[in-house]
Amino acid sequence: MTAALAQARAALDTGDVPVGAVVVDEALEVIGVGRNVREADADPTGHAEVVALRAAAAARGEWRLDGCTLVVTLEPCTMCAGAAVLSRVDRVVFGAHDDKAGAVGSLWDVVRDRRLNHRPEVLAGVLAAESTALLETFFTGRRGAPR
């Protein structure tokens, strides 16, 4: 999670919401990193999880990420939870809960939907205080700022 938090902090340099993600393999080696790049790349799919999953798939040379863990500072949204399921990661680990858009238990629970053919294990709340503080500081600084 500390590597994901470092990625989240790096997102601040481009004005992106500070969310970071890493994908680790069975040996706990980082094979993909990502941070939010929606603002930097003008890409609506530029979420940290998608960026990290793409990098991990490229590193492996295949889209199936069996045996891997997606670690992210904020609970994945529906798009990112779906990407985790479709990439076949074994587990999703996240820090802060997202009561407004979370799709790993808060608002929806995409990854544990019994209708899907793959359901990763979930570990929530890892370094949640650090992840939450980073997001709160970012959004507090943005309030009142002209768009």
JSON list of C-alpha atoms in Angstrom, two decimals:
[
{"chain": "A", "resi": 1, "resn": "MET", "atom": "CA", "xyz": [0.00, 0.00, 0.00]},
{"chain": "A", "resi": 2, "resn": "THR", "atom": "CA", "xyz": [2.91, 2.36, 0.59]},
{"chain": "A", "resi": 3, "resn": "ALA", "atom": "CA", "xyz": [3.83, 2.09, -3.11]},
{"chain": "A", "resi": 4, "resn": "ALA", "atom": "CA", "xyz": [0.22, 2.89, -4.05]},
{"chain": "A", "resi": 5, "resn": "LEU", "atom": "CA", "xyz": [0.27, 5.91, -1.72]},
{"chain": "A", "resi": 6, "resn": "ALA", "atom": "CA", "xyz": [3.45, 7.14, -3.43]},
{"chain": "A", "resi": 7, "resn": "GLN", "atom": "CA", "xyz": [1.64, 6.91, -6.77]},
{"chain": "A", "resi": 8, "resn": "ALA", "atom": "CA", "xyz": [-1.32, 8.81, -5.30]},
{"chain": "A", "resi": 9, "resn": "ARG", "atom": "CA", "xyz": [0.99, 11.61, -4.18]},
{"chain": "A", "resi": 10, "resn": "ALA", "atom": "CA", "xyz": [2.49, 11.76, -7.69]},
{"chain": "A", "resi": 11, "resn": "ALA", "atom": "CA", "xyz": [-1.01, 12.36, -9.12]},
{"chain": "A", "resi": 12, "resn": "LEU", "atom": "CA", "xyz": [-1.05, 15.68, -7.29]},
{"chain": "A", "resi": 13, "resn": "ASP", "atom": "CA", "xyz": [1.64, 17.00, -9.67]},
{"chain": "A", "resi": 14, "resn": "THR", "atom": "CA", "xyz": [-0.84, 16.92, -12.56]},
{"chain": "A", "resi": 15, "resn": "GLY", "atom": "CA", "xyz": [-3.89, 18.11, -10.64]},
{"chain": "A", "resi": 16, "resn": "ASP", "atom": "CA", "xyz": [-5.41, 14.65, -10.64]},
{"chain": "A", "resi": 17, "resn": "VAL", "atom": "CA", "xyz": [-7.33, 13.22, -7.69]},
{"chain": "A", "resi": 18, "resn": "PRO", "atom": "CA", "xyz": [-4.66, 11.50, -5.57]},
{"chain": "A", "resi": 19, "resn": "VAL", "atom": "CA", "xyz": [-5.42, 7.84, -6.11]},
{"chain": "A", "resi": 20, "resn": "GLY", "atom": "CA", "xyz": [-2.63, 5.35, -6.69]},
{"chain": "A", "resi": 21, "resn": "ALA", "atom": "CA", "xyz": [-2.50, 1.65, -7.48]},
{"chain": "A", "resi": 22, "resn": "VAL", "atom": "CA", "xyz": [-0.02, -1.17, -7.90]},
{"chain": "A", "resi": 23, "resn": "VAL", "atom": "CA", "xyz": [-0.34, -4.74, -9.09]},
{"chain": "A", "resi": 24, "resn": "VAL", "atom": "CA", "xyz": [1.87, -7.32, -7.39]},
{"chain": "A", "resi": 25, "resn": "ASP", "atom": "CA", "xyz": [2.47, -10.86, -8.59]},
{"chain": "A", "resi": 26, "resn": "GLU", "atom": "CA", "xyz": [2.64, -14.09, -6.59]},
{"chain": "A", "resi": 27, "resn": "ALA", "atom": "CA", "xyz": [6.20, -13.25, -5.43]},
{"chain": "A", "resi": 28, "resn": "LEU", "atom": "CA", "xyz": [4.97, -9.83, -4.23]},
{"chain": "A", "resi": 29, "resn": "GLU", "atom": "CA", "xyz": [6.97, -8.12, -6.98]},
{"chain": "A", "resi": 30, "resn": "VAL", "atom": "CA", "xyz": [5.37, -4.96, -8.35]},
{"chain": "A", "resi": 31, "resn": "ILE", "atom": "CA", "xyz": [4.55, -5.59, -12.02]},
{"chain": "A", "resi": 32, "resn": "GLY", "atom": "CA", "xyz": [2.30, -2.59, -12.65]},
{"chain": "A", "resi": 33, "resn": "VAL", "atom": "CA", "xyz": [1.92, 0.89, -11.23]},
{"chain": "A", "resi": 34, "resn": "GLY", "atom": "CA", "xyz": [-0.67, 3.54, -11.87]},
{"chain": "A", "resi": 35, "resn": "ARG", "atom": "CA", "xyz": [-2.09, 6.80, -10.65]},
{"chain": "A", "resi": 36, "resn": "ASN", "atom": "CA", "xyz": [-5.06, 8.84, -11.74]},
{"chain": "A", "resi": 37, "resn": "VAL", "atom": "CA", "xyz": [-4.26, 10.52, -15.07]},
{"chain": "A", "resi": 38, "resn": "ARG", "atom": "CA", "xyz": [-7.71, 11.73, -16.11]},
{"chain": "A", "resi": 39, "resn": "GLU", "atom": "CA", "xyz": [-6.64, 15.37, -16.02]},
{"chain": "A", "resi": 40, "resn": "ALA", "atom": "CA", "xyz": [-3.10, 14.80, -17.28]},
{"chain": "A", "resi": 41, "resn": "ASP", "atom": "CA", "xyz": [-4.20, 12.66, -20.26]},
{"chain": "A", "resi": 42, "resn": "ALA", "atom": "CA", "xyz": [-7.75, 14.01, -20.76]},
{"chain": "A", "resi": 43, "resn": "ASP", "atom": "CA", "xyz": [-8.84, 10.37, -20.47]},
{"chain": "A", "resi": 44, "resn": "PRO", "atom": "CA", "xyz": [-12.08, 9.43, -18.71]},
{"chain": "A", "resi": 45, "resn": "THR", "atom": "CA", "xyz": [-10.72, 5.90, -18.20]},
{"chain": "A", "resi": 46, "resn": "GLY", "atom": "CA", "xyz": [-7.47, 7.17, -16.69]},
{"chain": "A", "resi": 47, "resn": "HIS", "atom": "CA", "xyz": [-8.13, 5.75, -13.25]},
{"chain": "A", "resi": 48, "resn": "ALA", "atom": "CA", "xyz": [-5.18, 4.45, -11.22]},
{"chain": "A", "resi": 49, "resn": "GLU", "atom": "CA", "xyz": [-6.46, 0.87, -11.26]},
{"chain": "A", "resi": 50, "resn": "VAL", "atom": "CA", "xyz": [-6.90, 0.74, -15.04]},
{"chain": "A", "resi": 51, "resn": "VAL", "atom": "CA", "xyz": [-3.44, 2.24, -15.57]},
{"chain": "A", "resi": 52, "resn": "ALA", "atom": "CA", "xyz": [-1.86, -0.29, -13.18]},
{"chain": "A", "resi": 53, "resn": "LEU", "atom": "CA", "xyz": [-3.74, -3.27, -14.65]},
{"chain": "A", "resi": 54, "resn": "ARG", "atom": "CA", "xyz": [-2.69, -2.27, -18.18]},
{"chain": "A", "resi": 55, "resn": "ALA", "atom": "CA", "xyz": [0.94, -2.00, -17.07]},
{"chain": "A", "resi": 56, "resn": "ALA", "atom": "CA", "xyz": [0.80, -5.39, -15.33]},
{"chain": "A", "resi": 57, "resn": "ALA", "atom": "CA", "xyz": [-0.76, -7.06, -18.38]},
{"chain": "A", "resi": 58, "resn": "ALA", "atom": "CA", "xyz": [1.93, -5.54, -20.60]},
{"chain": "A", "resi": 59, "resn": "ALA", "atom": "CA", "xyz": [4.64, -6.76, -18.21]},
{"chain": "A", "resi": 60, "resn": "ARG", "atom": "CA", "xyz": [3.19, -10.26, -18.27]},
{"chain": "A", "resi": 61, "resn": "GLY", "atom": "CA", "xyz": [2.42, -10.25, -21.96]},
{"chain": "A", "resi": 62, "resn": "GLU", "atom": "CA", "xyz": [-1.16, -11.38, -21.36]},
{"chain": "A", "resi": 63, "resn": "TRP", "atom": "CA", "xyz": [-4.39, -9.97, -20.01]},
{"chain": "A", "resi": 64, "resn": "ARG", "atom": "CA", "xyz": [-4.98, -12.67, -17.41]},
{"chain": "A", "resi": 65, "resn": "LEU", "atom": "CA", "xyz": [-3.49, -11.61, -14.09]},
{"chain": "A", "resi": 66, "resn": "ASP", "atom": "CA", "xyz": [-4.09, -14.82, -12.14]},
{"chain": "A", "resi": 67, "resn": "GLY", "atom": "CA", "xyz": [-2.16, -14.89, -8.89]},
{"chain": "A", "resi": 68, "resn": "CYS", "atom": "CA", "xyz": [-1.91, -11.10, -8.77]},
{"chain": "A", "resi": 69, "resn": "THR", "atom": "CA", "xyz": [-3.19, -8.56, -6.28]},
{"chain": "A", "resi": 70, "resn": "LEU", "atom": "CA", "xyz": [-4.49, -5.11, -7.15]},
{"chain": "A", "resi": 71, "resn": "VAL", "atom": "CA", "xyz": [-3.64, -2.65, -4.35]},
{"chain": "A", "resi": 72, "resn": "VAL", "atom": "CA", "xyz": [-5.31, 0.76, -4.52]},
{"chain": "A", "resi": 73, "resn": "THR", "atom": "CA", "xyz": [-5.64, 3.69, -2.14]},
{"chain": "A", "resi": 74, "resn": "LEU", "atom": "CA", "xyz": [-9.37, 4.22, -2.78]},
{"chain": "A", "resi": 75, "resn": "GLU", "atom": "CA", "xyz": [-12.16, 1.68, -3.16]},
{"chain": "A", "resi": 76, "resn": "PRO", "atom": "CA", "xyz": [-12.58, 0.99, -6.90]},
{"chain": "A", "resi": 77, "resn": "CYS", "atom": "CA", "xyz": [-15.53, 2.43, -8.84]},
{"chain": "A", "resi": 78, "resn": "THR", "atom": "CA", "xyz": [-17.74, 0.25, -11.05]},
{"chain": "A", "resi": 79, "resn": "MET", "atom": "CA", "xyz": [-15.38, 0.56, -14.04]},
{"chain": "A", "resi": 80, "resn": "CYS", "atom": "CA", "xyz": [-12.32, -0.36, -12.02]},
{"chain": "A", "resi": 81, "resn": "ALA", "atom": "CA", "xyz": [-14.05, -3.14, -10.07]},
{"chain": "A", "resi": 82, "resn": "GLY", "atom": "CA", "xyz": [-15.17, -4.57, -13.40]},
{"chain": "A", "resi": 83, "resn": "ALA", "atom": "CA", "xyz": [-11.62, -4.34, -14.74]},
{"chain": "A", "resi": 84, "resn": "ALA", "atom": "CA", "xyz": [-10.36, -6.22, -11.66]},
{"chain": "A", "resi": 85, "resn": "VAL", "atom": "CA", "xyz": [-12.89, -8.99, -12.28]},
{"chain": "A", "resi": 86, "resn": "LEU", "atom": "CA", "xyz": [-12.16, -9.17, -16.00]},
{"chain": "A", "resi": 87, "resn": "SER", "atom": "CA", "xyz": [-8.39, -9.24, -15.47]},
{"chain": "A", "resi": 88, "resn": "ARG", "atom": "CA", "xyz": [-8.81, -12.22, -13.13]},
{"chain": "A", "resi": 89, "resn": "VAL", "atom": "CA", "xyz": [-6.76, -10.78, -10.25]},
{"chain": "A", "resi": 90, "resn": "ASP", "atom": "CA", "xyz": [-6.91, -12.99, -7.18]},
{"chain": "A", "resi": 91, "resn": "ARG", "atom": "CA", "xyz": [-7.51, -10.16, -4.74]},
{"chain": "A", "resi": 92, "resn": "VAL", "atom": "CA", "xyz": [-8.29, -6.49, -4.41]},
{"chain": "A", "resi": 93, "resn": "VAL", "atom": "CA", "xyz": [-6.78, -4.57, -1.50]},
{"chain": "A", "resi": 94, "resn": "PHE", "atom": "CA", "xyz": [-7.87, -1.00, -0.90]},
{"chain": "A", "resi": 95, "resn": "GLY", "atom": "CA", "xyz": [-7.44, 1.78, 1.64]},
{"chain": "A", "resi": 96, "resn": "ALA", "atom": "CA", "xyz": [-10.23, 4.34, 1.88]},
{"chain": "A", "resi": 97, "resn": "HIS", "atom": "CA", "xyz": [-13.89, 3.46, 1.39]},
{"chain": "A", "resi": 98, "resn": "ASP", "atom": "CA", "xyz": [-15.81, 5.48, -1.20]},
{"chain": "A", "resi": 99, "resn": "ASP", "atom": "CA", "xyz": [-19.39, 5.91, -0.05]},
{"chain": "A", "resi": 100, "resn": "LYS", "atom": "CA", "xyz": [-20.31, 7.90, -3.19]},
{"chain": "A", "resi": 101, "resn": "ALA", "atom": "CA", "xyz": [-18.94, 5.63, -5.94]},
{"chain": "A", "resi": 102, "resn": "GLY", "atom": "CA", "xyz": [-17.38, 2.55, -4.34]},
{"chain": "A", "resi": 103, "resn": "ALA", "atom": "CA", "xyz": [-18.12, -0.74, -6.09]},
{"chain": "A", "resi": 104, "resn": "VAL", "atom": "CA", "xyz": [-16.32, -3.12, -3.73]},
{"chain": "A", "resi": 105, "resn": "GLY", "atom": "CA", "xyz": [-18.86, -3.05, -0.92]},
{"chain": "A", "resi": 106, "resn": "SER", "atom": "CA", "xyz": [-19.78, 0.58, -0.21]},
{"chain": "A", "resi": 107, "resn": "LEU", "atom": "CA", "xyz": [-22.35, 1.52, -2.85]},
{"chain": "A", "resi": 108, "resn": "TRP", "atom": "CA", "xyz": [-22.21, -1.59, -5.03]},
{"chain": "A", "resi": 109, "resn": "ASP", "atom": "CA", "xyz": [-20.35, -4.88, -4.73]},
{"chain": "A", "resi": 110, "resn": "VAL", "atom": "CA", "xyz": [-19.30, -5.77, -8.26]},
{"chain": "A", "resi": 111, "resn": "VAL", "atom": "CA", "xyz": [-16.39, -8.02, -7.28]},
{"chain": "A", "resi": 112, "resn": "ARG", "atom": "CA", "xyz": [-18.52, -10.32, -5.13]},
{"chain": "A", "resi": 113, "resn": "ASP", "atom": "CA", "xyz": [-21.53, -10.55, -7.44]},
{"chain": "A", "resi": 114, "resn": "ARG", "atom": "CA", "xyz": [-22.40, -14.26, -7.65]},
{"chain": "A", "resi": 115, "resn": "ARG", "atom": "CA", "xyz": [-23.57, -13.85, -11.24]},
{"chain": "A", "resi": 116, "resn": "LEU", "atom": "CA", "xyz": [-20.01, -13.23, -12.40]},
{"chain": "A", "resi": 117, "resn": "ASN", "atom": "CA", "xyz": [-17.61, -16.05, -13.19]},
{"chain": "A", "resi": 118, "resn": "HIS", "atom": "CA", "xyz": [-14.71, -14.58, -11.20]},
{"chain": "A", "resi": 119, "resn": "ARG", "atom": "CA", "xyz": [-14.80, -13.09, -7.72]},
{"chain": "A", "resi": 120, "resn": "PRO", "atom": "CA", "xyz": [-11.55, -11.79, -6.26]},
{"chain": "A", "resi": 121, "resn": "GLU", "atom": "CA", "xyz": [-10.91, -11.83, -2.53]},
{"chain": "A", "resi": 122, "resn": "VAL", "atom": "CA", "xyz": [-11.23, -8.38, -0.92]},
{"chain": "A", "resi": 123, "resn": "LEU", "atom": "CA", "xyz": [-9.20, -6.81, 1.85]},
{"chain": "A", "resi": 124, "resn": "ALA", "atom": "CA", "xyz": [-10.47, -3.34, 2.78]},
{"chain": "A", "resi": 125, "resn": "GLY", "atom": "CA", "xyz": [-9.19, -0.57, 5.02]},
{"chain": "A", "resi": 126, "resn": "VAL", "atom": "CA", "xyz": [-5.44, -1.08, 4.60]},
{"chain": "A", "resi": 127, "resn": "LEU", "atom": "CA", "xyz": [-3.75, 2.22, 5.57]},
{"chain": "A", "resi": 128, "resn": "ALA", "atom": "CA", "xyz": [-7.20, 3.78, 5.27]},
{"chain": "A", "resi": 129, "resn": "ALA", "atom": "CA", "xyz": [-6.33, 6.78, 7.46]},
{"chain": "A", "resi": 130, "resn": "GLU", "atom": "CA", "xyz": [-3.40, 7.75, 5.23]},
{"chain": "A", "resi": 131, "resn": "SER", "atom": "CA", "xyz": [-5.42, 7.29, 2.05]},
{"chain": "A", "resi": 132, "resn": "THR", "atom": "CA", "xyz": [-8.37, 9.25, 3.43]},
{"chain": "A", "resi": 133, "resn": "ALA", "atom": "CA", "xyz": [-6.17, 12.10, 4.68]},
{"chain": "A", "resi": 134, "resn": "LEU", "atom": "CA", "xyz": [-4.56, 12.51, 1.26]},
{"chain": "A", "resi": 135, "resn": "LEU", "atom": "CA", "xyz": [-7.97, 12.73, -0.42]},
{"chain": "A", "resi": 136, "resn": "GLU", "atom": "CA", "xyz": [-9.43, 15.07, 2.21]},
{"chain": "A", "resi": 137, "resn": "THR", "atom": "CA", "xyz": [-6.48, 17.44, 1.91]},
{"chain": "A", "resi": 138, "resn": "PHE", "atom": "CA", "xyz": [-6.81, 17.48, -1.87]},
{"chain": "A", "resi": 139, "resn": "PHE", "atom": "CA", "xyz": [-10.54, 18.18, -1.88]},
{"chain": "A", "resi": 140, "resn": "THR", "atom": "CA", "xyz": [-10.32, 20.74, 0.91]},
{"chain": "A", "resi": 141, "resn": "GLY", "atom": "CA", "xyz": [-7.80, 22.62, -1.21]},
{"chain": "A", "resi": 142, "resn": "ARG", "atom": "CA", "xyz": [-10.07, 22.44, -4.26]},
{"chain": "A", "resi": 143, "resn": "ARG", "atom": "CA", "xyz": [-13.23, 23.75, -2.58]},
{"chain": "A", "resi": 144, "resn": "GLY", "atom": "CA", "xyz": [-13.93, 27.27, -3.60]},
{"chain": "A", "resi": 145, "resn": "ALA", "atom": "CA", "xyz": [-11.31, 27.19, -6.34]},
{"chain": "A", "resi": 146, "resn": "PRO", "atom": "CA", "xyz": [-12.66, 28.36, -9.72]},
{"chain": "A", "resi": 147, "resn": "ARG", "atom": "CA", "xyz": [-13.04, 25.69, -12.38]}
]
